[in-house]
Tab-separated table of C-alpha atoms and ligand atoms in Angstrom:
chain	number	residue	atom	x	y	z
L	1	UNK	CA	6.557	18.929	-29.813
L	2	UNK	CA	7.816	16.185	-27.256
L	3	UNK	CA	7.009	15.928	-23.402
L	4	UNK	CA	10.418	16.615	-21.246
L	5	UNK	CA	13.101	14.118	-20.809
L	6	UNK	CA	10.953	10.969	-19.167
L	7	UNK	CA	13.346	8.457	-19.780
L	8	UNK	CA	14.226	8.184	-16.337
L	9	UNK	CA	10.713	7.917	-15.604
L	10	UNK	CA	9.351	4.045	-15.279
L	11	UNK	CA	5.878	2.887	-15.807
L	12	UNK	CA	3.344	1.771	-13.036
L	13	UNK	CA	2.885	-2.112	-13.176
L	14	UNK	CA	-0.235	-2.743	-11.624
L	15	UNK	CA	-1.616	-6.277	-10.502
L	16	UNK	CA	-3.441	-7.912	-13.492
L	17	UNK	CA	-7.300	-7.310	-13.748
L	18	UNK	CA	-9.782	-9.981	-13.871
L	19	UNK	CA	-11.580	-8.566	-16.896
L	20	UNK	CA	-8.126	-8.341	-19.169
L	21	UNK	CA	-7.010	-11.294	-18.110
L	22	UNK	CA	-10.446	-13.209	-18.894
L	23	UNK	CA	-10.185	-10.936	-22.581
L	24	UNK	CA	-6.682	-12.630	-23.241
L	25	UNK	CA	-7.657	-16.138	-22.641
L	26	UNK	CA	-11.134	-16.209	-23.988
L	27	UNK	CA	-12.584	-16.744	-20.389
L	28	UNK	CA	-15.136	-15.420	-18.478
L	29	UNK	CA	-14.169	-13.251	-16.043
L	30	UNK	CA	-16.388	-14.933	-13.417
L	31	UNK	CA	-14.390	-17.694	-13.427
L	32	UNK	CA	-11.320	-16.248	-12.409
L	33	UNK	CA	-9.917	-15.602	-9.140
L	34	UNK	CA	-7.791	-12.143	-8.742
L	35	UNK	CA	-5.660	-12.379	-6.157
L	36	UNK	CA	-3.322	-9.675	-7.768
L	37	UNK	CA	-3.905	-6.550	-6.324
L	38	UNK	CA	-4.440	-6.605	-2.392
L	39	UNK	CA	-7.701	-6.179	-2.560
L	40	UNK	CA	-10.857	-6.529	-0.113
L	41	UNK	CA	-12.231	-9.919	-0.505
L	42	UNK	CA	-15.276	-8.985	0.778
L	43	UNK	CA	-15.595	-5.988	-1.645
L	44	UNK	CA	-16.652	-2.385	0.130
L	45	UNK	CA	-18.703	-2.032	3.419
L	46	UNK	CA	-22.559	-2.447	2.558
L	47	UNK	CA	-22.768	1.153	4.217
L	48	UNK	CA	-20.056	2.633	1.693
L	49	UNK	CA	-22.423	1.766	-1.310
L	50	UNK	CA	-25.455	3.098	0.385
L	51	UNK	CA	-23.553	6.193	1.177
L	52	UNK	CA	-22.398	6.151	-2.980
L	53	UNK	CA	-25.696	5.452	-3.828
L	54	UNK	CA	-27.126	8.124	-1.484
L	55	UNK	CA	-24.838	10.738	-2.545
L	56	UNK	CA	-24.867	10.107	-6.633
L	57	UNK	CA	-27.349	12.417	-7.490
L	58	UNK	CA	-25.747	15.371	-5.498
L	59	UNK	CA	-22.186	15.003	-8.201
L	60	UNK	CA	-22.774	18.416	-9.677
L	61	UNK	CA	-21.487	20.015	-6.560
L	62	UNK	CA	-17.873	20.328	-5.875
L	63	UNK	CA	-16.817	18.010	-2.741
L	64	UNK	CA	-16.888	20.741	0.004
L	65	UNK	CA	-19.038	19.562	3.370
L	66	UNK	CA	-17.980	16.130	2.693
L	67	UNK	CA	-14.356	16.773	2.445
L	68	UNK	CA	-14.511	18.076	5.784
L	69	UNK	CA	-16.790	15.921	7.522
L	70	UNK	CA	-14.156	13.242	6.425
L	71	UNK	CA	-11.309	15.059	7.795
L	72	UNK	CA	-12.940	15.995	11.111
L	73	UNK	CA	-13.719	11.987	11.338
L	74	UNK	CA	-10.424	11.219	10.493
L	75	UNK	CA	-9.230	13.857	12.974
L	76	UNK	CA	-11.248	12.480	15.870
L	77	UNK	CA	-10.430	8.560	15.391
L	78	UNK	CA	-6.490	9.718	15.844
L	79	UNK	CA	-6.730	12.143	18.003
L	80	UNK	CA	-5.237	14.847	16.246
L	81	UNK	CA	-5.855	18.450	15.392
L	82	UNK	CA	-8.226	17.982	11.426
L	83	UNK	CA	-5.287	20.146	10.008
L	84	UNK	CA	-2.979	17.423	10.280
L	85	UNK	CA	-5.324	14.975	8.219
L	86	UNK	CA	-4.231	15.717	4.523
L	87	UNK	CA	-6.937	13.859	2.121
L	88	UNK	CA	-5.852	12.648	-1.261
L	89	UNK	CA	-7.044	10.575	-4.026
L	90	UNK	CA	-5.388	7.147	-2.571
L	91	UNK	CA	-2.847	7.287	-0.351
L	92	UNK	CA	-0.506	8.039	-3.826
L	93	UNK	CA	-2.005	11.165	-3.903
L	94	UNK	CA	-0.572	11.803	-0.417
L	95	UNK	CA	2.877	10.598	-1.609
L	96	UNK	CA	2.639	13.209	-4.214
L	97	UNK	CA	1.935	16.290	-1.979
L	98	UNK	CA	4.668	15.424	0.287
L	99	UNK	CA	6.859	15.606	-3.113
L	100	UNK	CA	5.125	18.559	-3.728
L	101	UNK	CA	5.625	20.024	-0.249
L	102	UNK	CA	9.142	18.874	0.500
L	103	UNK	CA	11.207	18.332	-2.750
L	104	UNK	CA	13.240	20.895	-4.474
L	105	UNK	CA	14.571	19.933	-7.936
L	106	UNK	CA	17.521	17.321	-7.530
L	107	UNK	CA	16.597	16.428	-4.035
L	108	UNK	CA	16.775	12.601	-3.439
L	109	UNK	CA	14.506	10.482	-1.383
L	110	UNK	CA	15.730	7.237	0.109
L	111	UNK	CA	13.261	4.160	-0.613
L	112	UNK	CA	13.055	0.314	0.068
L	113	UNK	CA	14.099	-2.188	-2.675
L	114	UNK	CA	12.318	-4.144	-3.560
L	115	UNK	CA	9.580	-1.832	-2.880
L	116	UNK	CA	6.266	0.246	-3.631
L	117	UNK	CA	7.398	2.016	-7.193
L	118	UNK	CA	5.182	5.155	-6.520
L	119	UNK	CA	7.802	6.694	-4.078
L	120	UNK	CA	10.496	6.803	-6.898
L	121	UNK	CA	7.809	8.229	-9.546
L	122	UNK	CA	6.713	10.899	-7.649
L	123	UNK	CA	9.743	11.896	-6.738
L	124	UNK	CA	10.666	11.959	-10.303
L	125	UNK	CA	7.835	13.940	-11.441
L	126	UNK	CA	8.898	16.467	-8.685
L	127	UNK	CA	12.203	16.781	-10.395
L	128	UNK	CA	14.146	15.035	-8.179
L	129	UNK	CA	15.614	11.098	-7.789
L	130	UNK	CA	15.527	8.195	-5.632
L	131	UNK	CA	18.174	5.952	-3.734
L	132	UNK	CA	17.454	2.327	-2.128
L	133	UNK	CA	18.247	0.958	0.390
L	134	UNK	CA	17.940	-3.059	0.396
L	135	UNK	CA	15.228	-5.135	2.097
L	136	UNK	CA	17.144	-8.227	1.658
L	137	UNK	CA	15.876	-11.738	1.228
L	138	UNK	CA	19.014	-13.825	2.826
L	139	UNK	CA	18.129	-11.375	5.937
L	140	UNK	CA	14.099	-12.883	5.545
L	141	UNK	CA	13.274	-9.229	4.553
L	142	UNK	CA	13.341	-7.966	7.912
L	143	UNK	CA	13.576	-4.364	8.184
L	144	UNK	CA	15.513	-2.339	10.783
L	145	UNK	CA	16.355	1.528	11.468
L	146	UNK	CA	19.853	0.504	11.035
L	147	UNK	CA	19.915	-1.041	7.947
L	148	UNK	CA	18.114	1.908	6.721
L	149	UNK	CA	20.419	4.366	8.403
L	150	UNK	CA	23.759	2.593	7.240
L	151	UNK	CA	23.190	3.327	3.858
L	152	UNK	CA	21.304	7.241	4.798
L	153	UNK	CA	22.877	9.962	2.832
L	154	UNK	CA	20.731	13.116	3.976
L	155	UNK	CA	17.911	12.379	1.598
L	156	UNK	CA	15.243	14.755	1.798
L	157	UNK	CA	12.647	12.057	2.537
L	158	UNK	CA	13.149	8.360	3.809
L	159	UNK	CA	10.134	6.159	2.971
L	160	UNK	CA	9.358	2.945	5.188
L	161	UNK	CA	6.521	0.522	4.345
L	162	UNK	CA	5.163	-1.224	7.168
L	163	UNK	CA	3.833	-3.546	6.555
L	164	UNK	CA	6.060	-3.510	3.630
L	165	UNK	CA	4.885	-4.154	-0.116
L	166	UNK	CA	5.462	-7.306	-1.495
L	167	UNK	CA	6.977	-8.777	1.232
L	168	UNK	CA	4.962	-8.339	4.327
L	169	UNK	CA	7.660	-7.581	6.765
L	170	UNK	CA	7.120	-4.922	9.743
L	171	UNK	CA	9.411	-2.345	10.986
L	172	UNK	CA	8.578	-1.912	14.647
L	173	UNK	CA	7.576	1.357	16.051
L	174	UNK	CA	11.066	1.680	18.111
L	175	UNK	CA	12.393	1.591	14.805
L	176	UNK	CA	10.775	4.074	13.208
L	177	UNK	CA	11.588	6.354	16.713
L	178	UNK	CA	15.290	5.506	16.006
L	179	UNK	CA	14.655	6.860	12.105
L	180	UNK	CA	12.961	10.046	13.186
L	181	UNK	CA	15.380	10.957	15.904
L	182	UNK	CA	19.107	9.779	13.683
L	183	UNK	CA	18.056	11.309	10.522
L	184	UNK	CA	19.132	15.190	9.639
L	185	UNK	CA	16.836	17.845	10.805
L	186	UNK	CA	15.550	18.434	7.320
L	187	UNK	CA	14.975	15.049	6.444
L	188	UNK	CA	11.121	13.885	6.512
L	189	UNK	CA	10.569	10.349	7.514
L	190	UNK	CA	7.417	8.852	5.845
L	191	UNK	CA	5.590	5.718	7.737
L	192	UNK	CA	3.531	4.181	4.738
L	193	UNK	CA	0.909	2.158	6.819
L	194	UNK	CA	-1.098	1.247	3.786
L	195	UNK	CA	-1.644	-2.044	5.364
L	196	UNK	CA	-1.520	-1.825	9.070
L	197	UNK	CA	-5.449	-2.737	10.087
L	198	UNK	CA	-3.791	-6.120	9.254
L	199	UNK	CA	-0.787	-6.008	11.244
L	200	UNK	CA	-0.369	-5.992	15.214
L	201	UNK	CA	1.812	-2.888	15.455
L	202	UNK	CA	0.333	0.130	16.677
L	203	UNK	CA	0.380	3.371	14.468
L	204	UNK	CA	3.393	5.801	14.122
L	205	UNK	CA	0.522	8.423	14.183
L	206	UNK	CA	0.724	8.310	18.046
L	207	UNK	CA	4.408	9.634	17.419
L	208	UNK	CA	3.551	12.589	15.722
L	209	UNK	CA	3.210	14.839	18.680
L	210	UNK	CA	6.720	13.840	19.451
L	211	UNK	CA	8.697	14.559	16.124
L	212	UNK	CA	8.186	17.300	13.342
L	213	UNK	CA	9.674	15.157	10.839
L	214	UNK	CA	7.461	12.320	10.244
L	215	UNK	CA	4.341	11.690	8.472
L	216	UNK	CA	2.142	8.697	8.076
L	217	UNK	CA	-0.102	7.617	5.096
L	218	UNK	CA	-3.106	5.544	5.277
L	219	UNK	CA	-5.427	4.311	2.898
L	220	UNK	CA	-9.259	3.359	2.396
L	221	UNK	CA	-8.082	0.817	-0.142
L	222	UNK	CA	-7.374	-1.942	1.586
L	223	UNK	CA	-8.811	-3.135	4.771
L	224	UNK	CA	-11.910	-0.402	4.266
L	225	UNK	CA	-12.674	-1.892	0.388
L	226	UNK	CA	-12.496	1.175	-1.610
L	227	UNK	CA	-9.889	0.854	-4.049
L	228	UNK	CA	-11.697	1.848	-7.084
L	229	UNK	CA	-12.951	5.061	-5.352
L	230	UNK	CA	-9.299	6.686	-4.659
L	231	UNK	CA	-9.396	7.422	-1.130
L	232	UNK	CA	-6.266	7.915	1.514
L	233	UNK	CA	-4.900	10.247	3.339
L	234	UNK	CA	-1.305	11.344	5.245
L	235	UNK	CA	-1.494	12.307	8.839
L	236	UNK	CA	1.286	15.165	9.215
L	237	UNK	CA	2.726	17.365	12.165
L	238	UNK	CA	1.020	20.132	13.055
L	239	UNK	CA	3.838	22.077	12.500
L	240	UNK	CA	3.556	22.436	8.871
L	241	UNK	CA	0.067	20.957	8.561
L	242	UNK	CA	-0.936	24.197	6.753
L	243	UNK	CA	1.338	23.413	3.916
L	244	UNK	CA	-1.618	21.467	2.686
L	245	UNK	CA	-3.413	24.209	1.393
L	246	UNK	CA	-0.473	25.138	-0.887
L	247	UNK	CA	-0.049	21.627	-2.601
L	248	UNK	CA	-3.200	19.690	-2.880
L	249	UNK	CA	-5.391	19.165	-5.781
L	250	UNK	CA	-8.416	21.253	-5.699
L	251	UNK	CA	-11.500	18.434	-4.783
L	252	UNK	CA	-9.380	15.658	-5.547
L	253	UNK	CA	-10.984	13.627	-2.733
L	254	UNK	CA	-14.215	13.556	-4.553
L	255	UNK	CA	-17.544	13.373	-3.275
L	256	UNK	CA	-18.441	9.735	-3.383
L	257	UNK	CA	-15.196	8.758	-2.214
L	258	UNK	CA	-15.488	10.866	0.711
L	259	UNK	CA	-19.280	10.107	1.530
L	260	UNK	CA	-17.955	6.225	1.425
L	261	UNK	CA	-15.124	6.650	3.427
L	262	UNK	CA	-17.112	8.175	5.871
L	263	UNK	CA	-19.804	5.245	6.282
L	264	UNK	CA	-16.867	2.726	5.973
L	265	UNK	CA	-14.897	4.168	8.921
L	266	UNK	CA	-17.714	3.346	11.262
L	267	UNK	CA	-18.746	-0.264	10.034
L	268	UNK	CA	-16.860	-2.009	12.617
L	269	UNK	CA	-18.234	-5.453	11.582
L	270	UNK	CA	-17.079	-5.088	8.032
L	271	UNK	CA	-13.308	-3.940	9.121
L	272	UNK	CA	-13.158	-6.859	11.351
L	273	UNK	CA	-14.372	-9.340	8.942
L	274	UNK	CA	-11.841	-8.213	6.614
L	275	UNK	CA	-9.159	-8.144	9.040
L	276	UNK	CA	-9.960	-11.308	10.075
L	277	UNK	CA	-9.911	-13.330	7.159
L	278	UNK	CA	-6.690	-12.091	6.002
L	279	UNK	CA	-5.367	-12.780	8.746
L	280	UNK	CA	-6.789	-16.845	8.583
L	281	UNK	CA	-5.772	-16.596	4.369
L	282	UNK	CA	-1.965	-15.775	5.315
L	283	UNK	CA	-1.504	-18.484	8.015
L	284	UNK	CA	-3.558	-20.498	5.378
L	285	UNK	CA	-0.619	-19.718	2.667
L	286	UNK	CA	2.280	-20.807	4.796
L	287	UNK	CA	1.222	-23.746	6.273
L	288	UNK	CA	-0.573	-25.055	2.884
L	289	UNK	CA	1.544	-23.635	0.213
L	290	UNK	CA	4.631	-26.129	-1.227
L	291	UNK	CA	6.927	-23.351	-1.510
L	292	UNK	CA	8.894	-21.300	0.905
L	293	UNK	CA	6.331	-18.327	2.100
L	294	UNK	CA	7.108	-15.297	4.474
L	295	UNK	CA	5.713	-14.169	7.330
L	296	UNK	CA	3.562	-11.403	6.748
L	297	UNK	CA	1.708	-8.734	8.350
L	298	UNK	CA	-0.450	-7.773	5.343
L	299	UNK	CA	-3.475	-9.269	3.377
L	300	UNK	CA	-0.992	-10.538	1.010
L	301	UNK	CA	1.781	-13.496	1.682
L	302	UNK	CA	5.277	-13.687	-0.665
L	303	UNK	CA	6.065	-16.859	-2.039
L	304	UNK	CA	9.341	-18.151	-3.847
L	305	UNK	CA	8.071	-20.168	-6.605
L	306	UNK	CA	10.681	-20.361	-8.971
L	307	UNK	CA	10.012	-18.607	-12.436
L	308	UNK	CA	7.533	-16.233	-11.211
L	309	UNK	CA	6.267	-15.475	-14.822
L	310	UNK	CA	6.197	-18.768	-15.598
L	311	UNK	CA	3.989	-19.862	-12.120
L	312	UNK	CA	1.890	-16.866	-12.494
L	313	UNK	CA	1.010	-17.309	-16.331
L	314	UNK	CA	0.086	-21.062	-15.842
L	315	UNK	CA	-2.019	-19.912	-12.589
L	316	UNK	CA	-3.535	-17.555	-14.350
L	317	UNK	CA	-4.567	-20.097	-17.283
L	318	UNK	CA	-5.901	-22.244	-14.395
L	319	UNK	CA	-8.309	-18.992	-13.307
L	320	UNK	CA	-6.227	-17.714	-10.189
L	321	UNK	CA	-4.214	-14.183	-10.887
L	322	UNK	CA	-1.271	-13.744	-8.682
L	323	UNK	CA	0.897	-11.025	-8.840
L	324	UNK	CA	4.637	-11.552	-10.721
L	325	UNK	CA	6.702	-9.807	-8.255
L	326	UNK	CA	9.740	-9.583	-11.162
L	327	UNK	CA	9.266	-5.599	-11.341
L	328	UNK	CA	9.663	-5.338	-7.897
L	329	UNK	CA	13.362	-7.074	-8.572
L	330	UNK	CA	11.826	-10.612	-7.298
L	331	UNK	CA	12.190	-12.541	-10.148
L	332	UNK	CA	11.751	-15.865	-8.597
L	333	UNK	CA	8.548	-14.947	-6.195
L	334	UNK	CA	5.029	-14.292	-6.530
L	335	UNK	CA	2.547	-12.244	-4.205
L	336	UNK	CA	-0.511	-13.591	-3.565
L	337	UNK	CA	-3.221	-11.637	-1.913
L	338	UNK	CA	-5.447	-13.044	0.841
L	339	UNK	CA	-8.986	-14.067	-0.565
L	340	UNK	CA	-11.978	-15.236	0.934
L	341	UNK	CA	-11.324	-18.968	2.438
L	342	UNK	CA	-12.744	-20.494	-0.779
L	343	UNK	CA	-10.550	-18.064	-2.847
L	344	UNK	CA	-7.842	-19.263	-0.714
L	345	UNK	CA	-8.113	-22.539	-0.507
L	346	UNK	CA	-8.416	-22.739	-4.413
L	347	UNK	CA	-5.380	-20.557	-4.693
L	348	UNK	CA	-3.552	-23.064	-2.560
L	349	UNK	CA	-4.581	-25.899	-4.621
L	350	UNK	CA	-3.695	-24.050	-8.187
L	351	UNK	CA	-0.109	-22.619	-7.091
L	352	UNK	CA	0.898	-26.238	-5.373
L	353	UNK	CA	-0.382	-27.899	-8.942
L	354	UNK	CA	1.362	-24.961	-11.180
L	355	UNK	CA	4.807	-25.093	-9.360
L	356	UNK	CA	4.739	-28.961	-9.124
L	357	UNK	CA	4.465	-29.165	-12.939
L	358	UNK	CA	6.800	-25.828	-13.664
L	359	UNK	CA	9.300	-26.703	-10.991
L	360	UNK	CA	9.151	-30.281	-10.306
L	361	UNK	CA	12.197	-30.112	-7.333
L	362	UNK	CA	9.991	-27.279	-5.645
L	363	UNK	CA	11.028	-27.478	-1.865
L	364	UNK	CA	9.446	-27.912	1.120
L	365	UNK	CA	9.206	-24.359	2.872
U	1	PMP	N1	1.468	1.956	-0.636
U	1	PMP	C1	1.363	0.766	-0.894
U	1	PMP	C2	2.393	0.183	0.259
U	1	PMP	C3	0.680	-0.011	-1.653
U	1	PMP	O1	0.519	-1.121	-1.793
U	1	PMP	C4	-0.308	1.056	-2.069
U	1	PMP	C5	-1.274	0.674	-2.939
U	1	PMP	N2	-0.661	-0.892	-4.163
U	1	PMP	C6	-0.383	2.035	-1.413
U	1	PMP	C7	0.511	2.880	-1.001
U	1	PMP	C8	-1.314	3.121	-2.682
U	1	PMP	O2	-2.482	2.743	-2.356
U	1	PMP	P1	-4.065	3.926	-2.705
U	1	PMP	O3	-3.123	4.625	-3.397
U	1	PMP	O4	-4.773	2.942	-3.321
U	1	PMP	O5	-4.488	4.291	-1.211
């Protein structure tokens, strides 16, 4: 007995966790600064923690009211109809729902390279496949509708990530508009705004009443600090919003996650603090790191360090976990998440030391 042929499927490579690294190195997890998964260094909103504690005794009941309360609140926030909000277990869950709703066997999707690996993983789970468009280092990872359209061949879904993981580059809303207008009628453009709170651009959700071939992904994992609860959503045009009922996994957005998200969405102070810290930290990285870095709209910065694996290993031994971007196809770079001021300063000190040791000829940015 074997599963179906999974040879084309790649396993997701997550950033390394503090406990895992501490175990490997015989260190105390407390000594480690984890800046490998773009998590919120301020933790969740205290209001979300309280909501989880309050809801905990009721988790014997399926999440129904909390799901619709959160859907309504998100719809109100964006000025859309509640039916247009597809709640899911993380934005990852919404990627699956869109794959289920759109892909027939052998359909292709078009995704950025380098880029977030789950788009193509999800397409393959759903018996489709993925082609890539380049976000080129030679062009400082700048994104444009033109470069996507130059390789577009009528794929069923086109993904755009803004701000883009792992480079931090942004795609303008005018470019999103161009994409929506120029792709074929049967192509869905998905704008992944997982990191949008940290950027200056306004959301493409505002375009949904103009285009019926656009969907926008959002998450509570990053700026709202709820990665461990797995809660995110897609906002889709009203024309086909009812497909949700046919593709969602029942109750995948769990009770604690829905209650926490409801509390977090109204904690503006926590959100502002999270965004402000990330904006400070990404500038600090750009100013203080002794290696080339790229402007980022997210809560992370991509750094060219030479041998990423050697640098990430050495940094880890000195207590700072960063993301080696080899699995993204950038073996010469690491991605470092924005920490608190103290964590960010520690990361800069350690990375500068390590880069000087590992690659004495390190160039100035
Ligand atoms: N999109 C991008 C670009 C991401 O980097 C991530 C998380 N790493 C996600 C989507 C998914 O986030 P989540 O499932 O935690 O909401």
